[in-house]
Short mmCIF file of C-alpha atoms in Angstrom, two decimals:
data_model
loop_
_atom_site.label_atom_id
_atom_site.label_comp_id
_atom_site.label_asym_id
_atom_site.label_seq_id
_atom_site.Cartn_x
_atom_site.Cartn_y
_atom_site.Cartn_z
CA MET A 3 6.23 7.46 26.85
CA LEU A 4 8.89 5.20 28.28
CA VAL A 5 7.62 2.26 26.27
CA GLY A 6 9.70 3.40 23.35
CA SER A 7 12.94 2.88 25.25
CA LEU A 8 12.20 -0.73 26.13
CA VAL A 9 13.60 -1.86 22.82
CA PHE A 10 12.34 -5.28 21.83
CA GLU A 11 11.05 -5.98 25.31
CA SER A 12 7.90 -5.45 23.33
CA ARG A 13 7.32 -9.13 22.92
CA GLU A 14 5.84 -9.33 26.41
CA ALA A 15 3.93 -6.11 25.87
CA ALA A 16 2.57 -7.49 22.65
CA GLU A 17 1.45 -10.67 24.36
CA ARG A 18 -0.59 -8.61 26.76
CA MET A 19 -2.26 -7.03 23.77
CA SER A 20 -5.14 -9.37 23.15
CA PHE A 21 -6.00 -10.86 19.80
CA GLU A 22 -9.47 -9.31 20.06
CA LEU A 23 -8.11 -5.82 20.77
CA LEU A 24 -5.70 -6.02 17.84
CA ILE A 25 -8.57 -7.03 15.55
CA VAL A 26 -10.78 -4.11 16.66
CA VAL A 27 -8.00 -1.52 16.33
CA SER A 28 -7.15 -2.92 12.90
CA ILE A 29 -10.74 -2.80 11.62
CA VAL A 30 -10.97 0.91 12.46
CA ALA A 31 -7.54 1.59 10.94
CA GLY A 32 -8.42 -0.31 7.77
CA PHE A 33 -11.67 1.58 7.32
CA ILE A 34 -10.06 4.99 7.65
CA GLY A 35 -7.09 3.93 5.54
CA ALA A 36 -9.20 2.81 2.59
CA MET A 37 -11.53 5.80 2.74
CA SER A 38 -8.66 8.24 2.68
CA GLY A 39 -6.28 6.37 0.40
CA MET A 40 -3.65 6.69 3.12
CA GLY A 41 -3.44 3.00 3.96
CA GLY A 42 -4.25 1.60 7.38
CA GLY A 43 -0.82 2.20 8.90
CA VAL A 44 -1.34 5.88 9.65
CA VAL A 45 -3.95 5.01 12.28
CA LEU A 46 -2.64 1.54 13.16
CA ILE A 47 0.90 2.46 14.22
CA PRO A 48 -0.03 5.27 16.65
CA ALA A 49 -2.77 3.04 18.11
CA MET A 50 -0.53 0.00 18.57
CA THR A 51 2.30 2.02 20.12
CA LEU A 52 -0.22 3.63 22.50
CA LEU A 53 -1.20 0.11 23.51
CA GLY A 54 2.41 -0.61 24.38
CA MET A 55 4.00 -2.06 21.25
CA ASN A 56 7.52 -1.12 20.24
CA ILE A 57 7.38 1.28 17.29
CA LYS A 58 9.73 -0.72 15.05
CA GLU A 59 7.66 -3.85 15.55
CA ALA A 60 4.48 -1.84 14.90
CA ILE A 61 6.06 -0.49 11.70
CA ALA A 62 6.98 -3.99 10.50
CA ILE A 63 3.53 -5.44 11.22
CA SER A 64 1.86 -2.44 9.70
CA ILE A 65 3.76 -2.60 6.44
CA VAL A 66 2.68 -6.23 5.88
CA SER A 67 -0.94 -5.31 6.42
CA VAL A 68 -0.52 -2.30 4.15
CA ILE A 69 0.01 -4.82 1.32
CA ALA A 70 -3.35 -6.36 2.22
CA THR A 71 -5.25 -3.06 2.42
CA SER A 72 -3.74 -1.77 -0.75
CA SER A 73 -4.26 -4.94 -2.79
CA GLY A 74 -7.80 -5.45 -1.48
CA SER A 75 -9.07 -1.96 -2.22
CA ALA A 76 -6.96 -1.55 -5.36
CA SER A 77 -8.69 -4.64 -6.72
CA ALA A 78 -12.06 -2.87 -6.45
CA TYR A 79 -10.78 0.46 -7.79
CA VAL A 80 -9.05 -1.09 -10.79
CA ARG A 81 -12.24 -2.90 -11.74
CA ASP A 82 -14.18 0.38 -11.42
CA ARG A 83 -11.67 1.71 -13.96
CA ILE A 84 -10.61 4.76 -11.94
CA THR A 85 -6.99 3.70 -11.37
CA ASN A 86 -4.37 4.68 -13.96
CA LEU A 87 -2.08 1.66 -14.36
CA LYS A 88 0.55 3.42 -16.46
CA VAL A 89 0.93 6.26 -13.99
CA GLY A 90 1.21 3.56 -11.32
CA MET A 91 3.85 1.50 -13.13
CA PHE A 92 6.00 4.54 -13.93
CA LEU A 93 5.95 5.83 -10.36
CA GLU A 94 6.50 2.41 -8.77
CA MET A 95 10.03 2.40 -10.22
CA PHE A 96 10.82 5.24 -7.83
CA THR A 97 8.80 4.24 -4.77
CA ILE A 98 10.26 0.72 -4.43
CA MET A 99 13.82 2.06 -4.43
CA GLY A 100 12.78 4.55 -1.76
CA ALA A 101 11.11 1.84 0.34
CA LEU A 102 14.21 -0.40 0.32
CA VAL A 103 16.40 2.47 1.47
CA GLY A 104 13.82 3.69 4.01
CA ALA A 105 13.31 0.33 5.72
CA THR A 106 17.06 -0.12 5.96
CA ILE A 107 17.39 3.27 7.66
CA THR A 108 14.64 2.46 10.19
CA LEU A 109 16.41 -0.68 11.36
CA SER A 110 19.32 1.42 12.59
CA THR A 111 17.41 4.48 13.86
CA GLY A 112 16.32 5.42 17.39
CA ASN A 113 12.65 5.06 18.36
CA ASN A 114 12.20 8.72 19.31
CA ILE A 115 13.37 9.78 15.88
CA LEU A 116 10.79 7.48 14.32
CA PHE A 117 7.98 8.92 16.49
CA PHE A 118 9.09 12.42 15.58
CA LEU A 119 9.30 11.66 11.86
CA PHE A 120 5.92 9.94 11.94
CA GLY A 121 4.34 13.01 13.51
CA ALA A 122 6.18 15.36 11.17
CA VAL A 123 5.08 13.48 8.05
CA LEU A 124 1.46 13.47 9.23
CA LEU A 125 1.47 17.17 10.05
CA PHE A 126 3.17 18.05 6.79
CA SER A 127 0.50 16.12 4.92
CA TRP A 128 -2.13 17.92 6.98
CA PHE A 129 -0.71 21.34 6.19
CA ALA A 130 -0.47 20.66 2.47
CA LEU A 131 -3.99 19.26 2.26
CA PHE A 132 -5.33 22.19 4.29
CA LEU A 133 -3.76 24.74 1.95
CA GLN A 134 -5.41 23.36 -1.14
CA ARG A 135 -8.71 22.60 0.55
CA HIS A 136 -10.88 24.88 -1.53
CA GLU A 137 -9.35 24.20 -4.87
CA VAL A 138 -11.55 22.28 -7.25
CA TRP A 139 -9.74 20.07 -9.75
CA ARG A 140 -9.49 21.31 -13.34
CA ALA A 141 -7.91 19.54 -16.29
CA TYR A 142 -4.57 20.98 -17.38
CA ALA A 143 -4.71 22.56 -20.83
CA TRP A 144 -1.11 21.58 -21.60
CA GLN A 145 1.04 18.49 -21.26
CA ASP A 146 4.84 18.41 -21.29
CA ARG A 147 6.62 16.20 -23.83
CA PHE A 148 7.98 13.75 -21.28
CA SER A 149 4.57 13.03 -19.74
CA ARG A 150 3.11 12.63 -23.23
CA TRP A 151 5.95 10.27 -24.14
CA LEU A 152 5.02 8.25 -21.05
CA GLN A 153 1.40 8.05 -22.29
CA LEU A 154 0.11 9.34 -18.96
CA GLU A 155 -3.54 10.08 -19.69
CA GLY A 156 -6.94 8.56 -19.09
CA SER A 157 -10.59 9.00 -18.31
CA TYR A 158 -13.05 7.65 -15.77
CA TYR A 159 -16.73 7.74 -14.99
CA ASP A 160 -17.53 9.83 -11.94
CA GLN A 161 -20.56 8.40 -10.13
CA PRO A 162 -21.66 11.43 -8.02
CA THR A 163 -21.64 13.89 -10.95
CA ALA A 164 -22.58 11.26 -13.59
CA GLN A 165 -19.85 12.51 -15.94
CA THR A 166 -16.92 10.96 -17.79
CA ILE A 167 -13.82 12.90 -16.77
CA HIS A 168 -10.83 13.10 -19.14
CA TYR A 169 -7.41 14.02 -17.79
CA HIS A 170 -3.70 13.75 -18.44
CA ALA A 171 -0.72 13.88 -16.11
CA VAL A 172 1.89 16.65 -16.28
CA ARG A 173 5.42 17.15 -14.88
CA ALA A 174 6.24 13.43 -14.62
CA TYR A 175 9.93 14.46 -14.48
CA PHE A 176 9.27 15.99 -11.04
CA GLY A 177 6.68 13.43 -9.97
CA GLY A 178 9.03 10.46 -10.37
CA PRO A 179 11.92 11.68 -8.19
CA LEU A 180 9.47 13.02 -5.59
CA MET A 181 7.91 9.58 -5.41
CA PHE A 182 11.29 8.20 -4.36
CA GLY A 183 10.85 10.39 -1.28
CA ALA A 184 7.33 9.10 -0.71
CA GLY A 185 8.63 5.52 -0.99
CA LEU A 186 11.42 6.34 1.47
CA VAL A 187 8.87 7.58 4.00
CA ALA A 188 6.65 4.54 3.38
CA GLY A 189 9.50 2.09 3.96
CA MET A 190 10.80 3.96 7.00
CA LEU A 191 7.50 4.42 8.79
CA GLY A 192 5.61 1.31 7.68
CA ILE A 193 2.78 3.32 6.23
CA GLY A 194 1.45 3.49 2.71
CA ALA A 195 2.42 7.17 2.70
CA GLY A 196 -0.68 7.54 0.57
CA ALA A 197 -1.17 11.12 1.75
CA LEU A 198 2.24 12.07 0.31
CA LYS A 199 1.64 10.15 -2.90
CA VAL A 200 -1.77 11.76 -3.32
CA LEU A 201 -0.17 15.17 -2.77
CA ILE A 202 2.38 14.55 -5.51
CA HIS A 203 -0.33 13.28 -7.86
CA ASP A 204 -2.61 16.24 -7.09
CA LEU A 205 -0.20 19.15 -6.87
CA VAL A 206 2.67 18.18 -9.15
CA MET A 207 1.12 15.87 -11.72
CA GLY A 208 -2.35 17.43 -11.89
CA LEU A 209 -4.35 14.21 -11.58
CA PRO A 210 -8.01 14.37 -10.45
CA PRO A 211 -8.33 13.54 -6.71
CA LYS A 212 -10.08 10.23 -7.25
CA VAL A 213 -7.51 9.02 -9.78
CA SER A 214 -4.71 10.10 -7.46
CA THR A 215 -6.09 8.30 -4.39
CA THR A 216 -6.85 5.07 -6.24
CA THR A 217 -3.59 5.03 -8.21
CA SER A 218 -1.66 5.74 -5.01
CA ASN A 219 -3.45 2.72 -3.50
CA LEU A 220 -2.09 0.51 -6.26
CA ILE A 221 1.45 1.85 -5.88
CA ILE A 222 1.33 1.36 -2.12
CA GLY A 223 1.07 -2.45 -2.40
CA VAL A 224 4.26 -2.85 -4.40
CA THR A 225 6.08 -0.27 -2.27
CA ALA A 226 5.02 -2.02 0.95
CA LEU A 227 6.26 -5.34 -0.44
CA ALA A 228 9.74 -3.88 -0.95
CA GLY A 229 9.73 -2.59 2.64
CA THR A 230 8.33 -5.86 4.01
CA SER A 231 11.19 -7.85 2.46
CA VAL A 232 13.70 -5.76 4.38
CA TYR A 233 11.87 -6.18 7.72
CA LEU A 234 11.36 -9.91 7.11
CA ALA A 235 15.08 -10.33 6.41
CA ALA A 236 15.83 -8.48 9.66
CA GLY A 237 13.50 -10.77 11.64
CA VAL A 238 11.30 -7.95 12.97
CA ILE A 239 8.05 -9.39 11.60
CA ASP A 240 5.98 -11.44 14.04
CA PRO A 241 3.54 -13.58 12.03
CA GLY A 242 1.42 -14.24 15.14
CA LEU A 243 0.63 -10.51 15.35
CA VAL A 244 0.46 -9.97 11.61
CA ALA A 245 -2.43 -12.46 11.35
CA PRO A 246 -5.09 -10.60 13.41
CA VAL A 247 -3.94 -7.17 12.22
CA MET A 248 -4.10 -8.20 8.58
CA LEU A 249 -7.59 -9.73 8.92
CA GLY A 250 -8.95 -6.74 10.85
CA ILE A 251 -7.48 -4.20 8.48
CA LEU A 252 -8.90 -6.00 5.46
CA LEU A 253 -12.37 -6.13 6.98
CA GLY A 254 -12.22 -2.39 7.68
CA ALA A 255 -10.79 -1.59 4.26
CA PHE A 256 -13.52 -3.60 2.54
CA ALA A 257 -16.15 -1.45 4.24
CA GLY A 258 -14.19 1.75 3.57
CA THR A 259 -13.86 1.06 -0.15
CA ARG A 260 -17.62 0.63 -0.51
CA VAL A 261 -18.12 4.07 1.02
CA LEU A 262 -15.45 5.94 -1.01
CA VAL A 263 -16.88 5.30 -4.47
CA ARG A 264 -20.10 6.97 -3.37
CA LEU A 265 -18.54 10.07 -1.81
CA ARG A 266 -17.72 13.35 -3.49
CA ASN A 267 -14.11 14.57 -3.50
CA GLU A 268 -14.59 17.35 -0.95
CA THR A 269 -16.05 15.02 1.69
CA VAL A 270 -13.03 12.73 1.42
CA ARG A 271 -10.65 15.65 1.74
CA GLN A 272 -12.27 17.08 4.86
CA PHE A 273 -12.17 13.68 6.49
CA PHE A 274 -8.40 13.53 5.82
CA LEU A 275 -7.82 16.77 7.64
CA VAL A 276 -9.23 15.85 11.03
CA VAL A 277 -7.61 12.42 11.18
CA LEU A 278 -4.18 13.67 10.10
CA LEU A 279 -4.11 16.57 12.54
CA VAL A 280 -4.95 14.59 15.68
CA LEU A 281 -2.55 11.72 14.94
CA GLY A 282 0.26 14.00 13.78
CA VAL A 283 0.28 16.13 16.93
CA GLU A 284 0.13 13.05 19.14
CA MET A 285 3.10 11.30 17.49
CA LEU A 286 5.17 14.48 17.30
CA LEU A 287 4.74 15.06 21.03
CA ARG A 288 5.82 11.52 21.79
CA GLY A 289 8.87 11.94 19.58
CA LEU A 290 9.78 15.00 21.63
CA GLY A 291 9.35 12.97 24.82
CA VAL A 292 6.09 14.59 25.92
CA GLY A 293 3.80 11.82 27.22
CA LEU A 294 0.09 12.13 26.62
CA MET B 7 -13.63 5.37 -38.82
CA SER B 8 -10.05 6.60 -39.26
CA THR B 9 -7.07 4.35 -38.53
CA GLU B 10 -6.18 6.53 -35.57
CA ASP B 11 -9.64 6.09 -34.07
CA ARG B 12 -9.49 2.37 -34.58
CA VAL B 13 -6.09 2.16 -32.88
CA LYS B 14 -7.40 4.23 -30.00
CA LYS B 15 -10.45 2.01 -29.64
CA ARG B 16 -8.30 -1.13 -29.68
CA ASP B 17 -6.02 0.36 -27.02
CA GLU B 18 -8.99 1.19 -24.82
CA ALA B 19 -10.36 -2.33 -25.11
CA LEU B 20 -6.91 -3.74 -24.24
CA GLU B 21 -6.65 -1.48 -21.22
CA ALA B 22 -10.06 -2.60 -20.02
CA ARG B 23 -8.92 -6.23 -20.22
CA MET B 24 -5.73 -5.38 -18.37
CA ASP B 25 -7.74 -3.71 -15.58
CA VAL B 26 -9.85 -6.84 -15.21
CA LEU B 27 -6.74 -9.04 -15.15
CA VAL B 28 -5.00 -6.92 -12.51
CA SER B 29 -8.17 -6.76 -10.47
CA TYR B 30 -8.48 -10.56 -10.42
CA VAL B 31 -4.81 -11.08 -9.56
CA LEU B 32 -5.14 -8.77 -6.57
CA LEU B 33 -8.43 -10.24 -5.43
CA THR B 34 -7.26 -13.86 -5.76
CA GLY B 35 -4.05 -13.15 -3.84
CA VAL B 36 -5.78 -11.40 -0.97
CA VAL B 37 -8.62 -13.95 -0.73
CA THR B 38 -6.16 -16.89 -0.78
CA SER B 39 -4.12 -15.22 1.93
CA VAL B 40 -7.16 -14.51 4.11
CA ILE B 41 -8.49 -18.08 3.76
CA LEU B 42 -5.10 -19.57 4.72
CA VAL B 43 -4.70 -17.29 7.73
CA ILE B 44 -8.27 -17.90 8.96
CA LEU B 45 -7.90 -21.68 8.55
CA GLY B 46 -4.58 -21.58 10.39
CA LEU B 47 -6.02 -19.53 13.25
CA ALA B 48 -9.13 -21.72 13.48
CA TRP B 49 -7.03 -24.89 13.56
CA HIS B 50 -4.81 -23.39 16.23
CA TRP B 51 -7.90 -22.41 18.22
CA LEU B 52 -9.32 -25.93 18.00
CA ASN B 53 -5.99 -27.36 19.19
CA THR B 54 -5.27 -24.96 22.01
CA GLY B 55 -8.47 -23.03 22.76
CA ARG B 56 -6.57 -19.78 22.18
CA LEU B 57 -7.04 -17.37 19.28
CA GLY B 58 -3.59 -15.80 19.32
CA VAL B 59 -0.80 -17.71 17.60
CA ASP B 60 2.55 -17.11 19.25
CA TYR B 61 5.66 -17.54 17.21
CA ARG B 62 8.53 -15.48 16.03
CA ILE B 63 10.85 -16.00 13.14
CA SER B 64 14.50 -15.19 12.85
CA GLY B 65 15.71 -13.04 9.99
CA MET B 66 15.13 -14.70 6.64
CA ASN B 67 13.80 -13.97 3.20
CA LEU B 68 10.39 -15.06 1.95
CA PHE B 69 11.59 -18.36 0.50
CA GLU B 70 13.57 -19.37 3.58
CA PHE B 71 10.53 -18.38 5.64
CA VAL B 72 8.25 -20.75 3.73
CA ILE B 73 10.83 -23.58 3.54
CA ASP B 74 11.54 -23.25 7.26
CA ASN B 75 7.84 -23.71 7.95
CA LEU B 76 7.47 -26.63 5.55
CA ARG B 77 10.36 -28.38 7.25
CA GLN B 78 8.39 -28.40 10.49
CA VAL B 79 5.26 -29.83 8.90
CA THR B 80 5.79 -33.20 10.60
CA SER B 81 5.18 -31.61 13.98
CA ALA B 82 1.41 -31.54 14.58
CA GLU B 83 1.70 -28.55 16.86
CA VAL B 84 3.25 -26.42 14.16
CA ARG B 85 0.88 -27.24 11.31
CA PRO B 86 -1.66 -24.44 12.02
CA ARG B 87 1.23 -21.98 12.02
CA LEU B 88 2.26 -23.24 8.63
CA LEU B 89 -1.09 -22.16 7.20
CA VAL B 90 -0.72 -18.71 8.74
CA SER B 91 2.79 -18.43 7.30
CA LEU B 92 1.66 -19.54 3.87
CA GLY B 93 -1.13 -16.95 4.09
CA ILE B 94 1.43 -14.21 4.75
CA ALA B 95 3.60 -15.55 1.91
CA ALA B 96 0.57 -15.46 -0.43
CA LEU B 97 -0.05 -11.87 0.60
CA MET B 98 3.55 -10.87 -0.14
CA LEU B 99 3.41 -12.54 -3.52
CA THR B 100 0.19 -10.71 -4.50
CA PRO B 101 1.73 -7.40 -5.62
CA TYR B 102 4.60 -9.38 -7.12
CA VAL B 103 2.28 -11.44 -9.31
CA ARG B 104 0.36 -8.29 -10.21
CA VAL B 105 3.55 -6.72 -11.56
CA LEU B 106 4.38 -9.97 -13.37
CA ALA B 107 0.91 -10.01 -14.97
CA SER B 108 1.36 -6.38 -16.02
CA LEU B 109 4.70 -7.25 -17.60
CA LEU B 110 3.19 -10.12 -19.62
CA PHE B 111 0.35 -7.88 -20.70
CA PHE B 112 2.56 -5.01 -21.84
CA ALA B 113 4.84 -7.48 -23.64
CA PHE B 114 2.34 -9.77 -25.39
CA ALA B 115 -0.98 -7.92 -25.58
CA GLU B 116 -0.17 -4.24 -25.86
CA HIS B 117 3.35 -4.62 -27.34
CA ASN B 118 4.33 -1.52 -25.42
CA ARG B 119 8.13 -1.66 -25.26
CA LYS B 120 8.43 1.38 -23.01
CA TYR B 121 6.25 -0.13 -20.34
CA VAL B 122 7.87 -3.55 -20.68
CA VAL B 123 11.12 -1.88 -19.66
CA PHE B 124 9.53 0.02 -16.75
CA THR B 125 7.63 -3.02 -15.47
CA GLY B 126 10.68 -5.25 -15.97
CA PHE B 127 12.71 -2.89 -13.80
CA VAL B 128 10.12 -2.97 -11.01
CA LEU B 129 9.94 -6.77 -11.20
CA SER B 130 13.74 -7.14 -11.03
CA VAL B 131 14.03 -4.92 -7.96
CA LEU B 132 11.19 -6.80 -6.23
CA THR B 133 12.79 -10.16 -7.05
CA PHE B 134 16.05 -8.92 -5.59
CA SER B 135 14.29 -7.73 -2.42
CA LEU B 136 12.51 -11.09 -1.95
CA PHE B 137 15.92 -12.79 -1.90
CA LEU B 138 17.37 -10.29 0.59
CA ARG B 139 19.25 -11.76 3.44
#
């Protein structure tokens, strides 16, 4: 893809991208993003770059709309009382620092590297989700002192199984620093990096899948704001393109949220796998200079 | 009912109220933003017959961005853009206000010093980033 090398010639390319097309692409991205807890950016950025947009501009537009997706669906999840606000607050301390550093790095990085990293992050998420595909969540019998000190526990009502599920988080001392990495990726690539956050919640902190996806959704909004500030200060954000993308993504996310609450954990997980694999391979190949 | 149970019950009730508060903050922010952007786009469409708004901003922080737009309010052509910009500003302030609301809640309702510190840290870093130049 030679488009990537036409740095910031993208303004003309973007003008050729019609308002209507941007809206449609964004609706699809928003739907998938909300359903999976990944945020809309994971689908949006590959799609917009395929349509000819410069990747840095796509990243900047995406991260603004990630605030919208996250806040919109988080609003519904929080009211359904699945999200754990304390887990969210604790981890946000790490993700916002990561996002500030990440966005700053992106501004001075080559486009091919960004394509490559985007693909690599997606494939890594795919691999990790694939490995734990058949594991069913079980509550940890123990809790370390630090996580207990942080009061990281909760319960929620699970609609499909009609049960109240009690849980507590473990290993917050690993979870926090790892979330700095997730924030770094989010800021760099303009995505929610929800897949990474969910992984850390699931594998390291032992949260039930639904709590981890919804809490990651909440964290994503604040993290994206930190990243957005950096891109706004650098002048990479084009409000004329943000407008349709944001509206489309919200519409899609609204629909996606309605579907998620009714789905069982395993269905959500399998849906992740297909989407992540296709997009990851595509971006990785473009990063390596192989046009599709 | 033991004291411990009562404390636990009170905490749960507080958390439920906090969830409702956070939920409303997020919803209000996003809805305000969407309304502003739609109005701006509709106005622009009525003026020009085109849906796409075309403008680019130079590097600035959120406050300069809003002030820069307000300064141009006298120009009729720019007014629809102003609504779109304010919509984006409202969107950016949504997570910020959510964190602020959480801070007030932890400080004055739950009296949870630990989480006041955590939330205060997040709020400070976000404030700093909004003033980035």
